Amino acid sequence: MKQLTCYGLLLGLLVNSAVIAADSEPEWRYTIRPGDTLIQFSTRYLVKTADWGQLQKLNQIINPRRLIPGQTLRIPLHLLKQHPAPALVLAVTGSVQVNLPNSAAYELHSGEKLYSGAKLHTAANSSATLQFADGSTAMVQPNSIMQLDTMSVYEGGGMVDTKLRLQQGRAEIKANPEHKPDNRMEVITPSAVAAVRGTEFRVAVENAVTLEETLDGRVGLIAANQEVPIAAGYGSIAEQGKPARSPVSLLAAPDVHALPIKIDRLPMRFELAAQESAVGWIGQIAPDTSFQQVLLEKTSDTPRLSFADLPDGKYMLRVRAKDISGLQGVDAVHAFELNARPFAPLLLTPGNNATVRTAQPDLTWSEANGINIYRIQLARDIAFSDKILDVSSSQNHLKPTQELTPGDYYLHVASIAGDDQGPFSDAIKFTYKPAPVAPDLTLSALSFDDKSMYVSLPTPLEGLRYEAELASDTTRNQVLWHGESMDGKLQMPRPDAGKQYLSVRMIDTDGTTSPFSTQIIEVPHKQHWKLLLLLPLFAL
């Protein structure tokens, strides 16, 4: 491992083991064709034609002018000519800065070509997907730093050599998708070497610790000169200067079958089921299943993911769980459609769970920006199957044309822009409960004894109570007594003989009151009270 160990601590991806000789010298294997000679081959493919002698010795060729078609010629990679093979930027999301040697940083855009030496810095909720000469791709995820170290094609196009240096953050690699036998890729990090047989895996660098998660194929993770094989569905961690840990199973894909397929509210919220051994969840949203362009990424310590905003449309959600060591598990993918525009207005009155006292209450909502038509629905049930009102209005307020009957009601409002109606607002519930009416005091009875006066009123309806005042004037400026009754029975000190004024009103549980009803009471002298045990109340 001379060439590998010279890098110190790094993470390398070797796509195909056929390029490694017995002494670990990387090499290319060429199938001899009719008419090939060793000197002709060396002139075309080698940096120095004179190195044909090394090939003759390595391959034990007796006659360099007569090669046998079909046989394999082994060529050490360091002898071959190389040509630059720039990476193509397939997709960019958010802000991705590029630093070039001896050049100022600039914003990366899709369609650009990047050459060796370019260093990418991705911001939060930003990513870049690169494609290399052999079709391999690397998605540099948010808050990451990756440098393009070597990108070249060996003479003849038979082999592609790619080296990437991940200094911080995460990258998702799909290497050599066409499984060409001679291609080679290395992803270099500060603390390990991974020799990969498969084509898909993730690499992360967190505080100089390397995390590797194999999604397809097999990875040999080498750290401190010791190799640990990691199969698909497993992961490992390599700390600087220490051997890689024994592989552990990646957490299973989260259950996404109960997630919504249509969303009409922002922020977008996804409630996942709790998962054993999971301490965190990661969610990514992309416009398609390739996830080359990650539009939003969120992490959470709970199985609830919330994403702020996206244009209306169809999207893919990719979620995975994270274990206590930081290894991220298997992905689950969920398709959904966002249709949150035009935004619903904010309902103002009545308030949620409010009680209204008028049979034609004012229904009001906020004005939505750029909206001049609203659709209003009022129903007796939360499902809005029993609608009593379904109208459109250009105003942000409405009064029902017909009086409501007592009971519960549900209201929601939607905005309409042109021919596009947005989602309804969250429904609010309110209750119409008529205000209490002034009591009829002609139904009352009055009685006296030596010390008290008694008033007997009809039993109030449920939730109501009486409030009464006895005054010596009609305006109740000189109140002689004040009291309340839940059952209609009032007892007060016997007032002086003569004309007094009794005022009574109803009070509801929420404090709503009726108007006062006032009656004149002729209080008899004490010697005559026994003759007037039941004195009717005369209307004022």
Coordinates of C-alpha atoms in Angstrom, one line a residue:
M1 CA 0.0 0.0 0.0
K2 CA 2.9 2.4 -0.7
Q3 CA 1.0 4.9 -2.8
L4 CA -2.0 4.9 -0.4
T5 CA -0.1 5.2 2.9
C6 CA 1.9 8.2 1.6
Y7 CA -1.2 10.3 1.9
G8 CA -1.3 9.8 5.7
L9 CA -4.8 9.5 6.8
L10 CA -7.3 9.5 3.8
L11 CA -10.4 7.8 2.5
G12 CA -10.0 6.2 -0.9
L13 CA -12.5 4.7 -3.3
L14 CA -11.0 2.1 -5.6
V15 CA -13.8 1.2 -8.0
N16 CA -12.3 -2.0 -9.4
S17 CA -9.7 -4.3 -7.9
A18 CA -8.4 -5.4 -11.3
V19 CA -6.3 -2.2 -11.4
I20 CA -4.3 -3.3 -8.4
A21 CA -1.3 -5.6 -8.9
A22 CA 0.0 -8.1 -6.4
D23 CA 2.3 -5.6 -4.9
S24 CA -0.5 -3.0 -4.8
E25 CA 0.9 -1.1 -7.8
P26 CA -2.2 0.2 -9.7
E27 CA -2.2 -0.9 -13.3
W28 CA -4.3 -1.0 -16.4
R29 CA -4.9 -4.2 -18.3
Y30 CA -5.0 -4.0 -22.1
T31 CA -6.2 -6.8 -24.4
I32 CA -3.7 -7.1 -27.3
R33 CA -5.1 -6.7 -30.8
P34 CA -3.9 -8.0 -34.2
G35 CA -0.9 -5.9 -35.5
D36 CA 0.0 -4.5 -32.0
T37 CA 3.7 -4.2 -31.2
L38 CA 5.2 -3.2 -27.9
I39 CA 6.9 -0.1 -29.3
Q40 CA 3.8 1.1 -31.2
F41 CA 1.8 0.6 -28.0
S42 CA 4.3 2.5 -25.9
T43 CA 4.4 5.4 -28.4
R44 CA 0.7 5.8 -28.2
Y45 CA 0.0 5.2 -24.5
L46 CA 3.1 5.8 -22.4
V47 CA 4.5 9.1 -21.2
K48 CA 7.9 7.9 -22.3
T49 CA 8.1 5.6 -25.3
A50 CA 11.4 4.2 -24.0
D51 CA 9.6 2.7 -21.0
W52 CA 8.5 -0.2 -23.4
G53 CA 11.3 -2.2 -21.9
Q54 CA 9.6 -2.1 -18.5
L55 CA 6.5 -3.5 -20.0
Q56 CA 8.5 -6.2 -21.8
K57 CA 10.0 -7.3 -18.5
L58 CA 6.8 -7.0 -16.4
N59 CA 4.8 -9.1 -19.0
Q60 CA 7.7 -11.5 -19.8
I61 CA 7.4 -10.8 -23.6
I62 CA 10.0 -12.6 -25.6
N63 CA 9.6 -10.7 -29.0
P64 CA 8.3 -7.1 -28.6
R65 CA 7.5 -7.0 -32.3
R66 CA 5.2 -10.0 -32.2
L67 CA 2.5 -9.8 -29.6
I68 CA -0.1 -12.5 -29.4
P69 CA -3.7 -11.1 -30.0
G70 CA -6.1 -11.8 -27.1
Q71 CA -3.5 -11.8 -24.4
T72 CA -3.5 -9.3 -21.6
L73 CA -0.8 -6.6 -21.3
R74 CA -0.3 -5.2 -17.8
I75 CA 0.7 -1.5 -17.7
P76 CA 1.5 0.3 -14.4
L77 CA -0.6 3.5 -14.2
H78 CA 2.3 5.8 -13.5
L79 CA 3.7 5.0 -17.0
L80 CA 0.5 6.0 -18.9
K81 CA -0.3 9.3 -20.5
Q82 CA -3.1 11.2 -18.8
H83 CA -5.5 14.0 -20.1
P84 CA -7.6 16.3 -18.0
A85 CA -11.2 15.1 -17.5
P86 CA -13.3 18.0 -16.1
A87 CA -16.4 17.3 -13.9
L88 CA -19.7 18.5 -15.2
V89 CA -22.0 20.3 -12.7
L90 CA -25.3 18.6 -13.1
A91 CA -27.3 20.5 -10.5
V92 CA -26.8 23.3 -7.9
T93 CA -29.2 24.3 -5.2
G94 CA -28.8 27.3 -3.0
S95 CA -25.4 28.9 -2.5
V96 CA -22.3 27.0 -3.6
Q97 CA -19.0 28.8 -3.7
V98 CA -16.1 27.7 -5.8
N99 CA -12.5 28.6 -5.1
L100 CA -9.9 28.1 -7.9
P101 CA -6.2 28.3 -7.4
N102 CA -5.0 31.9 -7.6
S103 CA -8.6 33.1 -8.2
A104 CA -11.4 34.8 -6.3
A105 CA -14.4 32.7 -5.2
Y106 CA -17.5 32.7 -7.3
E107 CA -21.0 31.2 -7.3
L108 CA -21.3 27.8 -8.9
H109 CA -24.0 27.2 -11.6
S110 CA -25.4 24.2 -13.3
G111 CA -23.8 23.3 -16.6
E112 CA -20.3 24.5 -15.7
K113 CA -17.2 22.4 -16.0
L114 CA -14.7 22.1 -13.1
Y115 CA -11.1 21.1 -13.3
S116 CA -8.6 19.8 -10.8
G117 CA -7.9 22.1 -7.9
A118 CA -11.5 23.5 -7.6
K119 CA -12.8 23.6 -4.1
L120 CA -16.5 23.7 -3.3
H121 CA -18.1 25.2 -0.3
T122 CA -21.8 24.5 0.2
A123 CA -24.0 26.6 2.5
A124 CA -27.0 25.5 4.5
N125 CA -29.8 24.0 2.4
S126 CA -27.3 24.0 -0.5
S127 CA -25.8 21.2 -2.6
A128 CA -24.0 20.5 -5.8
T129 CA -24.1 17.3 -7.9
L130 CA -21.0 16.6 -10.1
Q131 CA -20.6 14.0 -12.9
F132 CA -17.2 12.6 -13.8
A133 CA -15.8 11.1 -17.0
D134 CA -17.0 7.6 -16.3
G135 CA -20.5 8.6 -15.3
S136 CA -19.8 8.5 -11.5
T137 CA -21.6 11.2 -9.5
A138 CA -20.9 12.9 -6.2
M139 CA -23.5 15.0 -4.5
V140 CA -21.8 17.4 -2.1
Q141 CA -24.4 18.0 0.7
P142 CA -25.1 21.1 2.8
N143 CA -22.4 22.7 4.9
S144 CA -19.6 20.7 3.2
I145 CA -16.2 21.4 1.7
M146 CA -14.8 19.2 -1.1
Q147 CA -11.8 19.7 -3.3
L148 CA -11.4 18.1 -6.8
D149 CA -7.9 16.7 -6.5
T150 CA -7.3 14.6 -9.6
M151 CA -9.6 14.1 -12.6
S152 CA -8.1 12.5 -15.7
V153 CA -8.6 10.0 -18.4
Y154 CA -5.7 7.7 -19.3
E155 CA -4.6 7.5 -22.9
G156 CA -7.0 5.6 -25.1
G157 CA -10.0 6.4 -22.8
G158 CA -9.8 2.9 -21.3
M159 CA -9.5 4.1 -17.7
V160 CA -10.7 7.1 -15.7
D161 CA -8.9 8.3 -12.5
T162 CA -10.8 10.5 -10.1
K163 CA -9.6 11.7 -6.6
L164 CA -11.8 13.9 -4.4
R165 CA -10.9 15.3 -1.0
L166 CA -13.8 15.7 1.4
Q167 CA -12.6 18.0 4.2
Q168 CA -15.9 18.7 5.9
G169 CA -19.5 17.6 5.7
R170 CA -21.1 14.9 3.7
A171 CA -21.0 13.5 0.2
E172 CA -23.1 10.8 -1.5
I173 CA -21.2 8.8 -4.1
K174 CA -22.5 6.7 -7.0
A175 CA -19.3 5.3 -8.5
N176 CA -18.7 3.7 -11.9
P177 CA -22.4 3.1 -12.7
E178 CA -21.5 1.2 -15.9
H179 CA -19.1 -1.1 -14.0
K180 CA -16.2 -0.6 -16.3
P181 CA -13.4 -2.8 -15.2
D182 CA -10.5 -0.3 -15.2
N183 CA -11.9 2.9 -13.7
R184 CA -10.7 4.2 -10.4
M185 CA -12.1 6.7 -7.9
E186 CA -10.8 7.8 -4.5
V187 CA -12.5 10.0 -1.9
I188 CA -10.0 11.3 0.5
T189 CA -10.8 12.3 4.1
P190 CA -8.6 12.9 7.1
S191 CA -8.9 9.5 8.8
A192 CA -9.3 6.4 6.7
V193 CA -9.1 4.5 3.4
A194 CA -12.0 2.7 1.8
A195 CA -11.5 0.2 -1.0
V196 CA -14.9 -0.1 -2.6
R197 CA -16.3 -3.0 -4.6
G198 CA -19.8 -1.6 -4.9
T199 CA -21.1 1.6 -6.5
E200 CA -23.1 3.5 -3.9
F201 CA -22.1 4.8 -0.4
R202 CA -22.0 7.9 1.8
V203 CA -19.0 9.5 3.4
A204 CA -19.0 12.1 6.1
V205 CA -16.4 14.0 8.0
E206 CA -17.4 15.3 11.4
N207 CA -14.7 16.7 13.7
A208 CA -11.9 14.8 11.8
V209 CA -13.9 11.5 12.2
T210 CA -14.9 9.6 9.1
L211 CA -18.3 7.9 8.9
E212 CA -19.0 5.5 6.1
E213 CA -22.3 4.0 5.1
T214 CA -22.5 1.3 2.4
L215 CA -25.7 1.4 0.5
D216 CA -24.7 -1.0 -2.3
G217 CA -21.8 -3.4 -2.8
R218 CA -18.9 -3.8 -0.4
V219 CA -16.4 -1.4 1.2
G220 CA -13.1 -2.2 2.7
L221 CA -12.5 0.6 5.3
I222 CA -8.8 0.9 6.1
A223 CA -7.6 2.9 9.1
A224 CA -4.3 2.6 11.0
N225 CA -3.2 0.1 8.4
Q226 CA -6.0 -2.3 9.2
E227 CA -8.9 -3.1 6.9
V228 CA -12.5 -3.8 7.9
P229 CA -14.9 -5.1 5.3
I230 CA -18.3 -3.4 5.2
A231 CA -21.2 -4.9 3.3
A232 CA -24.3 -3.2 2.0
G233 CA -26.6 -2.1 4.8
Y234 CA -23.7 -1.6 7.3
G235 CA -21.6 1.3 8.4
S236 CA -18.4 2.1 10.3
I237 CA -16.5 4.9 11.9
A238 CA -12.8 5.7 11.7
E239 CA -11.2 8.0 14.2
Q240 CA -7.8 9.6 13.4
G241 CA -5.0 7.2 14.3
K242 CA -7.3 4.3 15.2
P243 CA -8.5 1.2 13.3
A244 CA -12.0 1.4 11.9
R245 CA -14.7 0.1 14.3
S246 CA -16.5 -3.2 13.6
P247 CA -19.4 -2.7 11.2
V248 CA -22.9 -2.1 12.6
S249 CA -26.2 -2.5 10.8
L250 CA -27.6 0.8 9.5
L251 CA -31.0 1.7 10.9
A252 CA -33.9 0.6 8.8
A253 CA -35.7 2.9 6.5
P254 CA -38.4 4.9 8.3
D255 CA -42.0 4.0 7.8
V256 CA -43.5 6.6 5.4
H257 CA -46.8 5.0 4.5
A258 CA -48.9 7.3 6.7
L259 CA -47.3 10.5 5.5
P260 CA -49.6 12.9 3.5
I261 CA -49.6 12.7 -0.3
K262 CA -51.2 16.2 -0.6
I263 CA -50.2 19.2 1.5
D264 CA -52.0 22.5 1.4
R265 CA -50.4 24.2 4.4
L266 CA -47.0 25.8 5.0
P267 CA -44.8 24.9 6.7
M268 CA -44.8 21.3 5.4
R269 CA -44.9 18.9 8.3
F270 CA -44.2 15.2 8.3
E271 CA -44.8 13.0 11.3
L272 CA -42.8 9.8 11.3
A273 CA -43.2 6.8 13.6
A274 CA -40.7 6.5 16.4
Q275 CA -37.9 4.1 15.6
E276 CA -35.8 2.0 17.9
S277 CA -32.2 3.2 18.4
A278 CA -32.8 6.3 16.4
V279 CA -31.7 9.6 18.0
G280 CA -32.2 11.9 15.0
W281 CA -33.9 12.1 11.6
I282 CA -32.8 13.6 8.3
G283 CA -35.2 14.8 5.6
Q284 CA -34.4 16.0 2.0
I285 CA -36.8 17.3 -0.6
A286 CA -36.0 17.0 -4.3
P287 CA -38.0 17.5 -7.5
D288 CA -37.4 13.9 -8.7
T289 CA -36.2 10.5 -7.6
S290 CA -32.7 11.1 -8.7
F291 CA -32.1 13.6 -5.8
Q292 CA -29.4 15.2 -7.9
Q293 CA -30.9 18.6 -6.8
V294 CA -31.8 18.7 -3.1
L295 CA -34.0 21.7 -2.6
L296 CA -34.4 21.6 1.2
E297 CA -32.7 19.6 4.0
K298 CA -33.8 19.4 7.6
T299 CA -32.6 17.5 10.7
S300 CA -34.6 16.9 13.8
D301 CA -34.0 15.2 17.2
T302 CA -37.6 14.0 17.1
P303 CA -39.5 12.0 14.3
R304 CA -41.1 15.3 13.1
L305 CA -39.7 17.2 10.1
S306 CA -40.8 20.6 9.1
F307 CA -39.9 22.4 5.9
A308 CA -40.6 26.1 5.4
D309 CA -41.5 26.9 1.8
L310 CA -41.4 25.6 -1.8
P311 CA -43.4 26.6 -4.9
D312 CA -46.5 24.5 -5.5
G313 CA -45.7 21.3 -7.3
K314 CA -44.8 17.6 -7.0
Y315 CA -41.8 16.6 -4.9
M316 CA -40.0 13.6 -3.4
L317 CA -39.2 13.4 0.3
R318 CA -36.2 11.2 1.3
V319 CA -35.9 10.4 5.0
R320 CA -33.5 8.4 7.1
A321 CA -32.8 7.9 10.8
K322 CA -29.5 8.4 12.6
D323 CA -28.1 6.3 15.4
I324 CA -26.2 7.5 18.5
S325 CA -22.8 7.2 16.8
G326 CA -23.9 9.5 13.9
L327 CA -24.3 6.8 11.2
Q328 CA -27.3 7.5 9.0
G329 CA -29.6 4.6 8.0
V330 CA -31.3 3.4 4.9
D331 CA -33.4 5.9 2.9
A332 CA -37.2 5.8 2.6
V333 CA -38.7 7.9 -0.3
H334 CA -42.2 9.4 -0.3
A335 CA -43.9 11.3 -3.1
F336 CA -46.2 14.2 -2.3
E337 CA -47.8 17.2 -3.9
L338 CA -47.8 20.8 -2.5
N339 CA -50.8 23.0 -3.2
A340 CA -50.7 25.8 -0.7
R341 CA -51.3 28.8 -3.0
P342 CA -53.0 31.2 -3.1
F343 CA -52.6 31.4 0.6
A344 CA -55.7 31.2 2.7
P345 CA -56.6 34.4 4.7
L346 CA -56.4 34.6 8.5
L347 CA -59.9 34.4 10.1
L348 CA -60.5 37.3 12.5
T349 CA -64.0 37.1 13.8
P350 CA -65.6 35.3 15.4
G351 CA -62.6 33.9 17.3
N352 CA -62.2 30.1 17.6
N353 CA -64.5 28.6 20.2
A354 CA -66.2 32.0 20.6
T355 CA -69.8 32.6 21.5
V356 CA -71.8 35.1 19.5
R357 CA -75.0 36.6 20.6
T358 CA -76.4 37.9 17.4
A359 CA -78.3 35.8 14.9
Q360 CA -76.4 37.4 12.0
P361 CA -72.8 37.7 13.3
D362 CA -70.0 39.6 11.4
L363 CA -67.6 37.1 9.7
T364 CA -64.3 38.8 9.0
W365 CA -60.9 37.7 7.7
S366 CA -57.6 39.3 6.7
E367 CA -56.9 40.6 3.2
A368 CA -54.6 38.2 1.3
N369 CA -52.0 39.9 -0.8
G370 CA -53.1 40.1 -4.5
I371 CA -56.4 38.5 -3.8
N372 CA -59.7 40.1 -4.6
I373 CA -62.1 37.1 -4.4
Y374 CA -62.8 34.9 -1.4
R375 CA -64.9 31.8 -1.0
I376 CA -66.7 31.5 2.3
Q377 CA -68.3 28.3 3.7
L378 CA -70.3 28.1 6.9
A379 CA -71.5 24.7 8.1
R380 CA -73.0 22.9 11.1
D381 CA -70.3 20.2 11.1
I382 CA -66.5 20.1 10.9
A383 CA -66.6 18.1 7.7
F384 CA -68.6 20.8 6.0
S385 CA -71.1 18.3 4.7
D386 CA -74.0 20.3 6.3
K387 CA -73.3 23.7 4.7
I388 CA -75.7 26.6 5.3
L389 CA -73.5 29.1 3.4
D390 CA -71.3 28.7 0.4
V391 CA -70.7 32.0 -1.4
S392 CA -67.9 34.2 -3.0
S393 CA -67.2 37.8 -2.0
S394 CA -64.8 40.5 -3.0
Q395 CA -64.9 41.9 0.5
N396 CA -63.0 40.6 3.6
H397 CA -66.2 40.5 5.7
L398 CA -69.7 39.0 5.4
K399 CA -72.9 39.0 7.4
P400 CA -75.2 36.0 6.9
T401 CA -78.4 37.1 5.1
Q402 CA -80.5 34.7 7.2
E403 CA -80.6 34.5 10.9
L404 CA -78.8 31.5 12.5
T405 CA -80.5 29.1 14.8
P406 CA -78.8 28.5 18.2
G407 CA -76.0 26.0 18.1
D408 CA -72.4 25.3 16.9
Y409 CA -71.0 26.5 13.5
Y410 CA -67.8 26.0 11.6
L411 CA -66.3 28.6 9.2
H412 CA -63.4 28.5 6.7
V413 CA -62.4 30.8 3.9
A414 CA -60.3 30.3 0.7
S415 CA -58.5 32.8 -1.6
I416 CA -59.1 32.8 -5.3
A417 CA -56.6 34.1 -7.8
G418 CA -58.0 34.1 -11.3
D419 CA -59.2 30.5 -11.9
D420 CA -57.0 29.1 -9.1
Q421 CA -58.7 28.5 -5.7
G422 CA -56.2 27.9 -2.9
P423 CA -56.8 25.7 0.2
F424 CA -59.4 26.7 2.8
S425 CA -58.1 28.1 6.0
D426 CA -58.2 26.0 9.1
A427 CA -61.8 25.9 10.3
I428 CA -62.8 27.8 13.4
K429 CA -65.8 26.8 15.6
F430 CA -68.2 29.3 17.1
T431 CA -71.4 29.0 19.0
Y432 CA -74.5 31.1 18.4
K433 CA -76.3 31.6 21.8
P434 CA -78.9 34.2 21.9
A435 CA -78.4 37.0 24.5
P436 CA -80.6 36.7 27.6
V437 CA -83.9 38.7 27.5
A438 CA -85.1 41.0 30.2
P439 CA -87.2 39.0 32.7
D440 CA -91.0 39.4 32.9
L441 CA -91.7 40.7 36.4
T442 CA -95.4 40.3 36.0
L443 CA -94.8 36.6 36.6
S444 CA -93.3 37.3 40.0
A445 CA -94.8 37.3 43.5
L446 CA -94.0 39.5 46.5
S447 CA -94.3 38.9 50.3
F448 CA -93.3 40.5 53.6
D449 CA -92.6 39.7 57.2
D450 CA -91.5 42.0 60.0
K451 CA -87.9 42.1 58.9
S452 CA -87.7 41.0 55.2
M453 CA -89.2 41.3 51.8
Y454 CA -89.3 38.3 49.6
V455 CA -89.5 38.2 45.7
S456 CA -90.3 34.9 43.9
L457 CA -89.3 34.9 40.2
P458 CA -89.6 32.0 37.7
T459 CA -86.8 29.5 37.8
P460 CA -84.1 30.8 35.2
L461 CA -83.0 28.7 32.2
E462 CA -79.9 26.6 32.6
G463 CA -76.7 28.8 32.7
L464 CA -78.6 31.9 33.7
R465 CA -79.0 33.7 37.0
Y466 CA -80.9 36.8 38.3
E467 CA -79.3 40.1 39.3
A468 CA -81.6 42.4 41.3
E469 CA -81.4 45.9 42.8
L470 CA -83.9 47.7 45.0
A471 CA -83.7 51.5 44.8
S472 CA -85.6 54.5 45.9
D473 CA -85.4 56.1 42.5
T474 CA -86.0 55.0 38.9
T475 CA -82.4 55.6 37.8
R476 CA -81.0 53.4 40.6
N477 CA -78.7 56.1 41.9
Q478 CA -79.9 55.4 45.5
V479 CA -79.6 51.6 45.7
L480 CA -81.0 50.1 48.9
W481 CA -80.1 46.5 48.2
H482 CA -78.2 44.4 45.6
G483 CA -78.2 40.6 45.2
E484 CA -78.3 37.6 42.9
S485 CA -80.2 34.4 42.7
M486 CA -79.7 31.1 40.9
D487 CA -83.2 29.8 41.6
G488 CA -85.4 33.0 41.4
K489 CA -85.8 33.4 45.1
L490 CA -84.7 36.8 46.5
Q491 CA -84.7 37.9 50.1
M492 CA -83.8 41.4 51.2
P493 CA -84.2 43.6 54.3
R494 CA -87.7 45.0 54.5
P495 CA -87.6 48.6 53.0
D496 CA -89.4 51.6 54.4
A497 CA -93.1 51.9 53.5
G498 CA -93.9 53.7 50.4
K499 CA -92.9 53.6 46.7
Q500 CA -89.7 51.6 45.9
Y501 CA -88.2 50.4 42.6
L502 CA -87.1 46.8 42.0
S503 CA -84.9 46.2 38.9
V504 CA -84.0 42.7 37.7
R505 CA -81.9 41.4 34.8
M506 CA -80.6 38.0 33.6
I507 CA -76.8 37.2 33.5
D508 CA -75.3 34.4 31.4
T509 CA -72.3 32.3 32.5
D510 CA -70.0 34.4 30.3
G511 CA -71.2 37.6 31.9
T512 CA -73.6 38.6 29.1
T513 CA -76.5 40.5 30.6
S514 CA -80.0 41.3 29.5
P515 CA -81.6 44.8 29.9
F516 CA -83.1 45.5 33.4
S517 CA -86.8 45.2 33.9
T518 CA -88.0 47.6 36.6
Q519 CA -91.2 47.5 38.6
I520 CA -92.8 49.8 41.2
I521 CA -93.3 48.3 44.6
E522 CA -95.7 49.9 47.1
V523 CA -94.3 48.7 50.5
P524 CA -97.1 48.7 53.1
H525 CA -96.8 49.9 56.6
K526 CA -96.0 47.1 59.0
Q527 CA -99.4 47.0 60.6
H528 CA -100.9 46.2 57.2
W529 CA -98.4 43.7 55.9
K530 CA -100.3 40.6 57.0
L531 CA -103.2 41.7 54.8
L532 CA -100.8 41.8 51.8
L533 CA -98.9 38.5 52.0
L534 CA -99.1 38.3 48.2
L535 CA -98.8 41.7 46.7
P536 CA -98.9 41.7 42.9
L537 CA -96.2 43.8 41.2
F538 CA -97.6 46.7 39.2
A539 CA -95.9 47.7 36.0
L540 CA -93.9 50.9 36.1

